[in-house]
Short mmCIF file of C-alpha atoms in Angstrom, two decimals:
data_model
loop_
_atom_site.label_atom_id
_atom_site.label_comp_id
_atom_site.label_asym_id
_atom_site.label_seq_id
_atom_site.Cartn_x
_atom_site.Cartn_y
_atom_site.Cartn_z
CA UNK A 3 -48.75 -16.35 -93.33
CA UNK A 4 -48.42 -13.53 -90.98
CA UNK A 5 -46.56 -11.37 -93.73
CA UNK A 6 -49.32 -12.08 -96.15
CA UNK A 7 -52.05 -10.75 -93.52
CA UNK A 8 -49.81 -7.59 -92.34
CA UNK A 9 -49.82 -7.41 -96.24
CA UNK A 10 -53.84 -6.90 -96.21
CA UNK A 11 -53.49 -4.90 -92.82
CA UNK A 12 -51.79 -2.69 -94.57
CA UNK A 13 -54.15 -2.62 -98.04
CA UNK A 14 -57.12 -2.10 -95.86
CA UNK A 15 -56.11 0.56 -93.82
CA UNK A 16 -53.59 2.98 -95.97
CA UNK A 17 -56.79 3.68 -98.20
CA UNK A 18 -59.24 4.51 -94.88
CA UNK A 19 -56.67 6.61 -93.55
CA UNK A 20 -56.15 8.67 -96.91
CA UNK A 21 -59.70 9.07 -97.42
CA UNK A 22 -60.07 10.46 -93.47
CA UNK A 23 -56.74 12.75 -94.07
CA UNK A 24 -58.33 14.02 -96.94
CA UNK A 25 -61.62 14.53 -95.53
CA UNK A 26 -59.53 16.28 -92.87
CA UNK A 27 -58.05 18.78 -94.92
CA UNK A 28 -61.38 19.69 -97.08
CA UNK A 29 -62.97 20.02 -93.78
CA UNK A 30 -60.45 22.88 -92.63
CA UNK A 31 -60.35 24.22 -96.22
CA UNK A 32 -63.77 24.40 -96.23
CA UNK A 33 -64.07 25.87 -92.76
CA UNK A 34 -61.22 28.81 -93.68
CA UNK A 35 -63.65 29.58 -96.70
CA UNK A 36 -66.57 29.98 -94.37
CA UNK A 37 -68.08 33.27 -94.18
CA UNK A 38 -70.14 33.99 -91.40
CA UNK A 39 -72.67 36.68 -91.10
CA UNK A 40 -75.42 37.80 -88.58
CA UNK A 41 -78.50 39.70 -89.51
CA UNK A 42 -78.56 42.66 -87.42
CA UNK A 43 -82.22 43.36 -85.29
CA UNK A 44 -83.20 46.41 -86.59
CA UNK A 45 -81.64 47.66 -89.76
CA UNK A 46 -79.88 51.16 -89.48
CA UNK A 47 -78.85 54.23 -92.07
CA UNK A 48 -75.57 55.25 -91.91
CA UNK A 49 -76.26 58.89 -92.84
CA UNK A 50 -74.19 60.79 -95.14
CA UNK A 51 -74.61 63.95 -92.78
CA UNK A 52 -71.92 62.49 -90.76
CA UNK A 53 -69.66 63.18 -93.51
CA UNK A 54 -67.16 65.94 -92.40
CA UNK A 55 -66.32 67.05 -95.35
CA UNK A 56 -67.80 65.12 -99.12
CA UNK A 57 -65.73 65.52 -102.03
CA UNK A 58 -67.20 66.58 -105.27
CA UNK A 59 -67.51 63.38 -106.73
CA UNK A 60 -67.42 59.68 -104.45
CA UNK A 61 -67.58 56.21 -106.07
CA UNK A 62 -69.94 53.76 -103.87
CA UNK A 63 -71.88 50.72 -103.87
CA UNK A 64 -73.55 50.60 -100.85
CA UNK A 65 -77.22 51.77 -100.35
CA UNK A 66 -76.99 53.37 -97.13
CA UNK A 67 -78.75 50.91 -94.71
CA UNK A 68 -76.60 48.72 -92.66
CA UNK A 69 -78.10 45.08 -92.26
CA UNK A 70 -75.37 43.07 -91.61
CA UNK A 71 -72.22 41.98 -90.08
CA UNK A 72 -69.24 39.73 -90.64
CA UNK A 73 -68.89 37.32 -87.35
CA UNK A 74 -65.47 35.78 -88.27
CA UNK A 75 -62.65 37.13 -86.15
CA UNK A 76 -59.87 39.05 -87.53
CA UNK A 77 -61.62 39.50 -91.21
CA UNK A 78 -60.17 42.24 -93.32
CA UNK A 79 -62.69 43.43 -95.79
CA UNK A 80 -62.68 45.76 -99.15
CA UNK A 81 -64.15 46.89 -101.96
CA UNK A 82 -63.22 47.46 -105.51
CA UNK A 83 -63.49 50.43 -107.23
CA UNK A 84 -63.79 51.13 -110.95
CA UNK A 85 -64.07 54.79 -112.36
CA UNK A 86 -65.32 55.74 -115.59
CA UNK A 87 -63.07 58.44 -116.06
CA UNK A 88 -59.60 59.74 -114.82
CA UNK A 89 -59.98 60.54 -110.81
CA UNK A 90 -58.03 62.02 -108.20
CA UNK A 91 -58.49 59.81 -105.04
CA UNK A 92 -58.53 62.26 -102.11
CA UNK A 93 -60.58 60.89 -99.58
CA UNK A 94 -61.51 57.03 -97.93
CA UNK A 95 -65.03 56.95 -96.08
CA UNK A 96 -65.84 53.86 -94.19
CA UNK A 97 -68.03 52.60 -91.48
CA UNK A 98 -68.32 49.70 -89.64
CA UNK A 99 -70.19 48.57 -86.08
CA UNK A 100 -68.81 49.49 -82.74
CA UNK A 101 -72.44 48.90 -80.66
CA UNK A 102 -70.73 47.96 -77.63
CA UNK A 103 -67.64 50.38 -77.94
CA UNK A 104 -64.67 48.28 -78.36
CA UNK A 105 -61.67 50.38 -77.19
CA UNK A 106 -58.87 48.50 -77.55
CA UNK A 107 -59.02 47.18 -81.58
CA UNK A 108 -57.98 49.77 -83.90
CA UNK A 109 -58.26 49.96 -87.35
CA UNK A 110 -56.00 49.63 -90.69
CA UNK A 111 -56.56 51.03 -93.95
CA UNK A 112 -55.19 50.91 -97.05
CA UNK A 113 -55.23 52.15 -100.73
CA UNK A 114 -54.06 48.83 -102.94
CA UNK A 115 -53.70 48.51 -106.71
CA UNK A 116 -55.29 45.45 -108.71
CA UNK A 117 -53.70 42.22 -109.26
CA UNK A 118 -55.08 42.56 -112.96
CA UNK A 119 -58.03 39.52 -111.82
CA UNK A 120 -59.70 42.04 -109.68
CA UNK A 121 -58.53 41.50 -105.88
CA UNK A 122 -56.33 43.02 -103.94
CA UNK A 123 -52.36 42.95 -105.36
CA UNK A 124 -51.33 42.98 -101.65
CA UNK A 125 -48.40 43.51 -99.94
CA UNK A 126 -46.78 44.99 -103.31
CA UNK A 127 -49.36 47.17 -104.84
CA UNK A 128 -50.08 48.70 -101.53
CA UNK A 129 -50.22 52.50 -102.76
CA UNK A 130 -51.33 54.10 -98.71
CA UNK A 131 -51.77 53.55 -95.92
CA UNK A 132 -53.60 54.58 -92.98
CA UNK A 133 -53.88 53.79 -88.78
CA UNK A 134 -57.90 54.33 -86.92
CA UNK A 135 -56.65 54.60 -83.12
CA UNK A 136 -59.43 52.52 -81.15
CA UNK A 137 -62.08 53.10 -80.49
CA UNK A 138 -63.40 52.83 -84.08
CA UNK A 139 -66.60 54.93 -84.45
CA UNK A 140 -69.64 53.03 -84.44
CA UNK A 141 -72.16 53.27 -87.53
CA UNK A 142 -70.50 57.05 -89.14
CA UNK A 143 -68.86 57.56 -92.17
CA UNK A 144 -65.12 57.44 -90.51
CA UNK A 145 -63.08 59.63 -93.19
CA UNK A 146 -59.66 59.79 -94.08
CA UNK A 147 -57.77 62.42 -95.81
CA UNK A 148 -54.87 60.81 -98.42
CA UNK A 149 -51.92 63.52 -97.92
CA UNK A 150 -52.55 64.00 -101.77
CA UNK A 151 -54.49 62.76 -104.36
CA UNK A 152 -54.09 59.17 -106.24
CA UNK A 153 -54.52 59.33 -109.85
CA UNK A 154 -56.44 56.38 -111.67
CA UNK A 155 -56.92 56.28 -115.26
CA UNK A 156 -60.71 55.94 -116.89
CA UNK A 157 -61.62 51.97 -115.66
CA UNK A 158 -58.45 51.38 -113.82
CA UNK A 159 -59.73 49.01 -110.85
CA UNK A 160 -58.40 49.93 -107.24
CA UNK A 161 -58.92 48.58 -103.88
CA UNK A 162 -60.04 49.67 -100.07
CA UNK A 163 -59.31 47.26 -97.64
CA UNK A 164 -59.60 47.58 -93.58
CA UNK A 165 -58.74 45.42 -90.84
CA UNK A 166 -58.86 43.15 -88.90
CA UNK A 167 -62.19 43.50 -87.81
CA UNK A 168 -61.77 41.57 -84.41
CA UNK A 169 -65.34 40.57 -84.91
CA UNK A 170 -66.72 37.58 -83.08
CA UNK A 171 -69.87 36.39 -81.88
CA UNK A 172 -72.77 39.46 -82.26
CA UNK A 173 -73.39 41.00 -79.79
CA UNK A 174 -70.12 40.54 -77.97
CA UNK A 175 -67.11 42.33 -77.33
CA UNK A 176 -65.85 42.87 -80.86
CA UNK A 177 -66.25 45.38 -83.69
CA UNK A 178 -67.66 44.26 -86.66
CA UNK A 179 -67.35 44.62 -90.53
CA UNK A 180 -70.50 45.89 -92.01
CA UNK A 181 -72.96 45.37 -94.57
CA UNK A 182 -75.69 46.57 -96.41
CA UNK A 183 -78.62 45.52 -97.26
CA UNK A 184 -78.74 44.55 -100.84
CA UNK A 185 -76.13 43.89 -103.46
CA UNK A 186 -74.80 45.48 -106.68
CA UNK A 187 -74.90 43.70 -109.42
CA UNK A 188 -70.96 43.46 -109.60
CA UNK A 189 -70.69 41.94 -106.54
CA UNK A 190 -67.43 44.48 -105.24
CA UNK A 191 -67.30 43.41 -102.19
CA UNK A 192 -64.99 40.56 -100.40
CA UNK A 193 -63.57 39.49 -96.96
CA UNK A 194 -60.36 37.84 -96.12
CA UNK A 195 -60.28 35.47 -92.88
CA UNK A 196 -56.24 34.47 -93.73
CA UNK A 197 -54.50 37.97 -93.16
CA UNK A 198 -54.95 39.32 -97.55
CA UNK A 199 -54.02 36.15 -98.55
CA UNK A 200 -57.16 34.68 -100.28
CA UNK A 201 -60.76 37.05 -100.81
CA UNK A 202 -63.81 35.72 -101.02
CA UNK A 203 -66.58 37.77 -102.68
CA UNK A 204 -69.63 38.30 -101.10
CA UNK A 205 -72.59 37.75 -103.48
CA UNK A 206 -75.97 39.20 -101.22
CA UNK A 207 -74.41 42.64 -99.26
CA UNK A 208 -72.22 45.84 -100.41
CA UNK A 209 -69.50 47.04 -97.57
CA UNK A 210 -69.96 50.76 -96.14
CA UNK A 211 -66.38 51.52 -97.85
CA UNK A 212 -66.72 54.99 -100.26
CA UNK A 213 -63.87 56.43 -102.80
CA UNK A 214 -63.97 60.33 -102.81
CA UNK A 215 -62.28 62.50 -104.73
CA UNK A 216 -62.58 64.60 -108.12
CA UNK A 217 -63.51 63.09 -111.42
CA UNK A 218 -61.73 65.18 -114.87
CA UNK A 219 -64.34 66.53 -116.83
CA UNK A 220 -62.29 67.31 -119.46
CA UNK A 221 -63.07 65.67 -122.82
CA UNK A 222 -60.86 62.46 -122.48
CA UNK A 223 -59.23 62.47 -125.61
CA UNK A 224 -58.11 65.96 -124.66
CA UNK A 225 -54.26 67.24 -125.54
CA UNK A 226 -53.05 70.29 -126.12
CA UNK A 227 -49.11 70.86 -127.17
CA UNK A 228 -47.46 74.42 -127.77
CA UNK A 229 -44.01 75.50 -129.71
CA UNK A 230 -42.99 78.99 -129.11
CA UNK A 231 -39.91 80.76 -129.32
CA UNK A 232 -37.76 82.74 -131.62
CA UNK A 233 -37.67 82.56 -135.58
CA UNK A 234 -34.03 84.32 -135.41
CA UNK A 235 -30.65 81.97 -134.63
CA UNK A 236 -30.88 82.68 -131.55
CA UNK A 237 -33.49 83.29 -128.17
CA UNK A 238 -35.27 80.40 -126.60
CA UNK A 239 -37.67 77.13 -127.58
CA UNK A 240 -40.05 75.80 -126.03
CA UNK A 241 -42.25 73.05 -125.99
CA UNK A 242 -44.92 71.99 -124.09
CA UNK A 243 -47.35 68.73 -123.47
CA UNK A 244 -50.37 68.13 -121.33
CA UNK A 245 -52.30 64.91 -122.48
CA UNK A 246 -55.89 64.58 -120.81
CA UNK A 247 -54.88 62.89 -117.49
CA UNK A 248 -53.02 65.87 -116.63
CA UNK A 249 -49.20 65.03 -116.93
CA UNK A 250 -47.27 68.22 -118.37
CA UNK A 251 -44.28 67.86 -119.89
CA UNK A 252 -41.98 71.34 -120.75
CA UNK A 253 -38.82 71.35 -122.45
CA UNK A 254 -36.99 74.58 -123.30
CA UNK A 255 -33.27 75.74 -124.76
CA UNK A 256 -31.14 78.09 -125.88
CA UNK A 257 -31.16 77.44 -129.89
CA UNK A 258 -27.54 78.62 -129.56
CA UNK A 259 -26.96 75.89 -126.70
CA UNK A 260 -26.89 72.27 -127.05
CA UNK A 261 -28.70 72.17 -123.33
CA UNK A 262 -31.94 71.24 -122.74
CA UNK A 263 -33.77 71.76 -119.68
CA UNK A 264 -36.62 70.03 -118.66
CA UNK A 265 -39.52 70.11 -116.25
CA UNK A 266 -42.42 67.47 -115.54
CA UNK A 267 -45.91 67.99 -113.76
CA UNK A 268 -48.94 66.68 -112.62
CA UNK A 269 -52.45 68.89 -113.50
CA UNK A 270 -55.16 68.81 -110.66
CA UNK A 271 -58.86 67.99 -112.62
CA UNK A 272 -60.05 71.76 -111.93
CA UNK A 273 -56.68 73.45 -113.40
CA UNK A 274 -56.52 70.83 -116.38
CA UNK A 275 -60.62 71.58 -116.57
CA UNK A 276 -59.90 75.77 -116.19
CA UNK A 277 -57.49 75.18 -119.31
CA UNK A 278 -60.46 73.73 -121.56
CA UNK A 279 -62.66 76.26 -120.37
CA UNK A 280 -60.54 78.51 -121.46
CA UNK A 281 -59.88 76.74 -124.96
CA UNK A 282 -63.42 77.06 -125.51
CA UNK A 283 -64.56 79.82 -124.58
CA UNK A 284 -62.36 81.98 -127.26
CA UNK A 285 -63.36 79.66 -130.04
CA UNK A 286 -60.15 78.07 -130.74
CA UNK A 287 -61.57 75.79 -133.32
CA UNK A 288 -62.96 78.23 -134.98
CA UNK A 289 -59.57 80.30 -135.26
CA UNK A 290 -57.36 80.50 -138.55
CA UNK A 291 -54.47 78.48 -138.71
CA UNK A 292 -52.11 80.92 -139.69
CA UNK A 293 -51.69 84.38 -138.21
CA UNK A 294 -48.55 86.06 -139.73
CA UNK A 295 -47.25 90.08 -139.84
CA UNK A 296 -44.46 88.77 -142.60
CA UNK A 297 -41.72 89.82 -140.45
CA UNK A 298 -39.08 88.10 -140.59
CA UNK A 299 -37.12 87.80 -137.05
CA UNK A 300 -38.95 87.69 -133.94
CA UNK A 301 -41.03 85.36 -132.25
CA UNK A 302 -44.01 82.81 -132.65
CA UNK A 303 -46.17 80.19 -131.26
CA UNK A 304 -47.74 76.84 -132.66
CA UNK A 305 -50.75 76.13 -130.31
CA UNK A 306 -52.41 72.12 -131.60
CA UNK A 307 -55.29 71.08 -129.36
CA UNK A 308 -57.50 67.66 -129.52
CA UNK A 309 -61.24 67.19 -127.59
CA UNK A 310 -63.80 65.43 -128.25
CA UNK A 311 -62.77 64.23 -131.53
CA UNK A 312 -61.99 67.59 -133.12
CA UNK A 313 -58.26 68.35 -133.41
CA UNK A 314 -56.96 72.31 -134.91
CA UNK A 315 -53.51 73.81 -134.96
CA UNK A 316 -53.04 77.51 -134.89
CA UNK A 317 -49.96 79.47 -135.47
CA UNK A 318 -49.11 82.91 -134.45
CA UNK A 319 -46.10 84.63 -136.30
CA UNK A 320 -44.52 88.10 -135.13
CA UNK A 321 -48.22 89.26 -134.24
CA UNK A 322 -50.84 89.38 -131.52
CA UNK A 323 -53.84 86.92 -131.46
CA UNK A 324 -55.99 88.00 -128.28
CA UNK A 325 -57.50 84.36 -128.69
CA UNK A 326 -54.32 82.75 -128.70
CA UNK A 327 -52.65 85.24 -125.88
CA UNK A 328 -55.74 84.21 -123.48
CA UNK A 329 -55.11 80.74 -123.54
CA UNK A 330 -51.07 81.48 -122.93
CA UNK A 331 -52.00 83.50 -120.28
CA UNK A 332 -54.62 80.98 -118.63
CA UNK A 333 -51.40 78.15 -119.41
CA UNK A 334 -48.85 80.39 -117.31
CA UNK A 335 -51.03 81.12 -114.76
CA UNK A 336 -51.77 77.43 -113.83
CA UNK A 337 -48.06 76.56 -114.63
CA UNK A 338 -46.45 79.28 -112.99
CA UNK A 339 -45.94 77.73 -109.80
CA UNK A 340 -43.92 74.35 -111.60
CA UNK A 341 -41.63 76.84 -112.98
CA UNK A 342 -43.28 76.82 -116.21
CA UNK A 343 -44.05 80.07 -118.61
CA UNK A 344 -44.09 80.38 -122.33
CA UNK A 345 -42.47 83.09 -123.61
CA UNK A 346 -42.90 84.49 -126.60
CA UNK A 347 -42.27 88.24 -127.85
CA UNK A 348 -46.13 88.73 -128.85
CA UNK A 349 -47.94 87.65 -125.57
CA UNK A 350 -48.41 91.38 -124.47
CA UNK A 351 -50.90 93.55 -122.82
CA UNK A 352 -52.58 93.76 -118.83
CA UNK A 353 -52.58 89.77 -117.96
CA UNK A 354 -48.80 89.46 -119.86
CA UNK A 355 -45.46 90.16 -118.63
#
């Protein structure tokens, strides 16, 4: 008898105490997921005069007015970025509120890759990184300089992220993560409250985080690839590649010499944008294809070039085409300082060797 009623002791209160351990840990999950957020008195602009220095082009969300602020403590908070085309990222604005000057929390920042479901790939896709020495400036566009540019391809997502916010009760000794006040349609914007373990998006508000930098206005199907070199047994070949991201890639030899030596590059948006200029502007696509004097030895150059859907080759043998020498000349210049020139006996006359 008393076995048989521990028995039912025991199938009474196992259940109860499942259901209240459960209930237990919903409760904290749902707590940890808990974003909290305070409507700020007055709204406020956080002008972009404060801007030291703006970069030509800056990806942003936000609409300028701050409304908001994240109360949680220790909340790290980011944005994703998207560009339409190939950018350089140069420059990180971002502002948060400091109303009651907080001098002793500081501020990280960092530069982080996508996981490829559009949050954060942290710790190993961090790609910068970044230290604000308290106190953080209160509603200003804080900027940071990257020592030199990210590239990110046409819709490659990327991420900002600062923290942690020490936040807290508003007003109060803290520094808070800041919002605007209305949302994108995207909904970019997220906070962590477990150190970049989990983000949750926020749906209503955009975060005062900006991308600056340079977008390439190049055509993006842009390429351009040269041969040169000598039609004899002997001299030097050369090749060259830039695609329309702005990698180069050079490769020269002796044709008497089984070595091959090779150089690699990276194109800044204006130089690979000063090189279309240029391929424009003397009407390469309306050129011949075939220039020749009907020499025999001496040496050539095999210039093909693709943008915006329109692709021409033009070859120069043993003679001068001023059309052809202007783009050489606008290639060495830019290329010069990577070690790169193509050489080739007809590239003569006041911008030539």
């Amino acid at each position: 008898m008393h076995l048989k009623t521990s028995h039912s002791y025991l199938r009474f209160w196992v259940p109860l105490i499942l259901v209240l351990l459960l209930f237990g840990v919903l409760t904290a999950a749902s707590d940890k997921k808990a974003i909290r957020f305070k409507e700020l008195p007055v709204p406020g602009e956080i002008s972009t005069l404060s801007i030291l220095s703006p970069t030509r082009d800056t990806i942003f969300y936000d609409n300028d007015t701050a409304l908001y602020v994240i109360t949680n403590s220790n909340t790290w908070v980011g944005v994703r970025f998207t560009p339409l085309h190939h950018f350089d990222l140069e420059t990180i604005y971002f502002g948060i509120l400091n109303q009651y000057n907080n001098t002793t929390n500081g501020c990280s920042l960092y530069v982080v890759a996508d996981n490829g479901a559009g949050r954060p790939n942290w710790p190993s896709g961090k790609l910068a990184g970044f230290w604000v020495a308290p106190p953080v400036p209160d509603r200003v566009w804080i900027q940071v300089d990257l020592s030199s540019p990210i590239r990110f391809s046409a819709n490659e997502n990327f991420h900002i992220i600062y923290g942690p916010a020490p936040g807290g009760a508003y007003p109060g000794p803290g520094w808070w993560g800041l919002l605007d006040s209305d949302s994108t349609t995207t909904q970019r914007s997220y906070v962590s409250l477990d150190n970049r373990v989990n983000w949750l998006t926020i749906t209503f508000a955009d975060a005062f985080i900006r991308a600056g930098g340079v977008y390439f206005t190049t055509p993006p199907d842009f390429f351009l690839s040269a041969v040169a070199g000598s039609y004899a047994p002997w001299g030097m070949a050369q090749a060259l590649a830039i695609t329309s991201d702005g990698h180069v890639y050079f490769f020269q030899s002796e044709l008497d010499s089984p070595d091959v030596d090779s150089i690699f590059a990276l194109l800044a948006p204006l130089e690979l944008r000063a090189i279309y200029d240029t391929v424009m502007a003397v009407g390469f696509f309306s050129l011949d294809t075939l220039y020749d004097s009907g020499e025999v030895d001496g040496s050539g150059i095999l210039l093909h070039i693709t943008a915006s859907g329109t692709e021409h080759a033009v070859q120069a043998k043993n003679i001068a085409v001023p059309e052809v020498n202007r783009i050489v000349w606008t290639l060495n210049a830019i290329l010069q300082p990577f070690g790169i020139e193509l050489d080739y006996g007809e590239l003569t006359g006041k911008e030539g060797r």
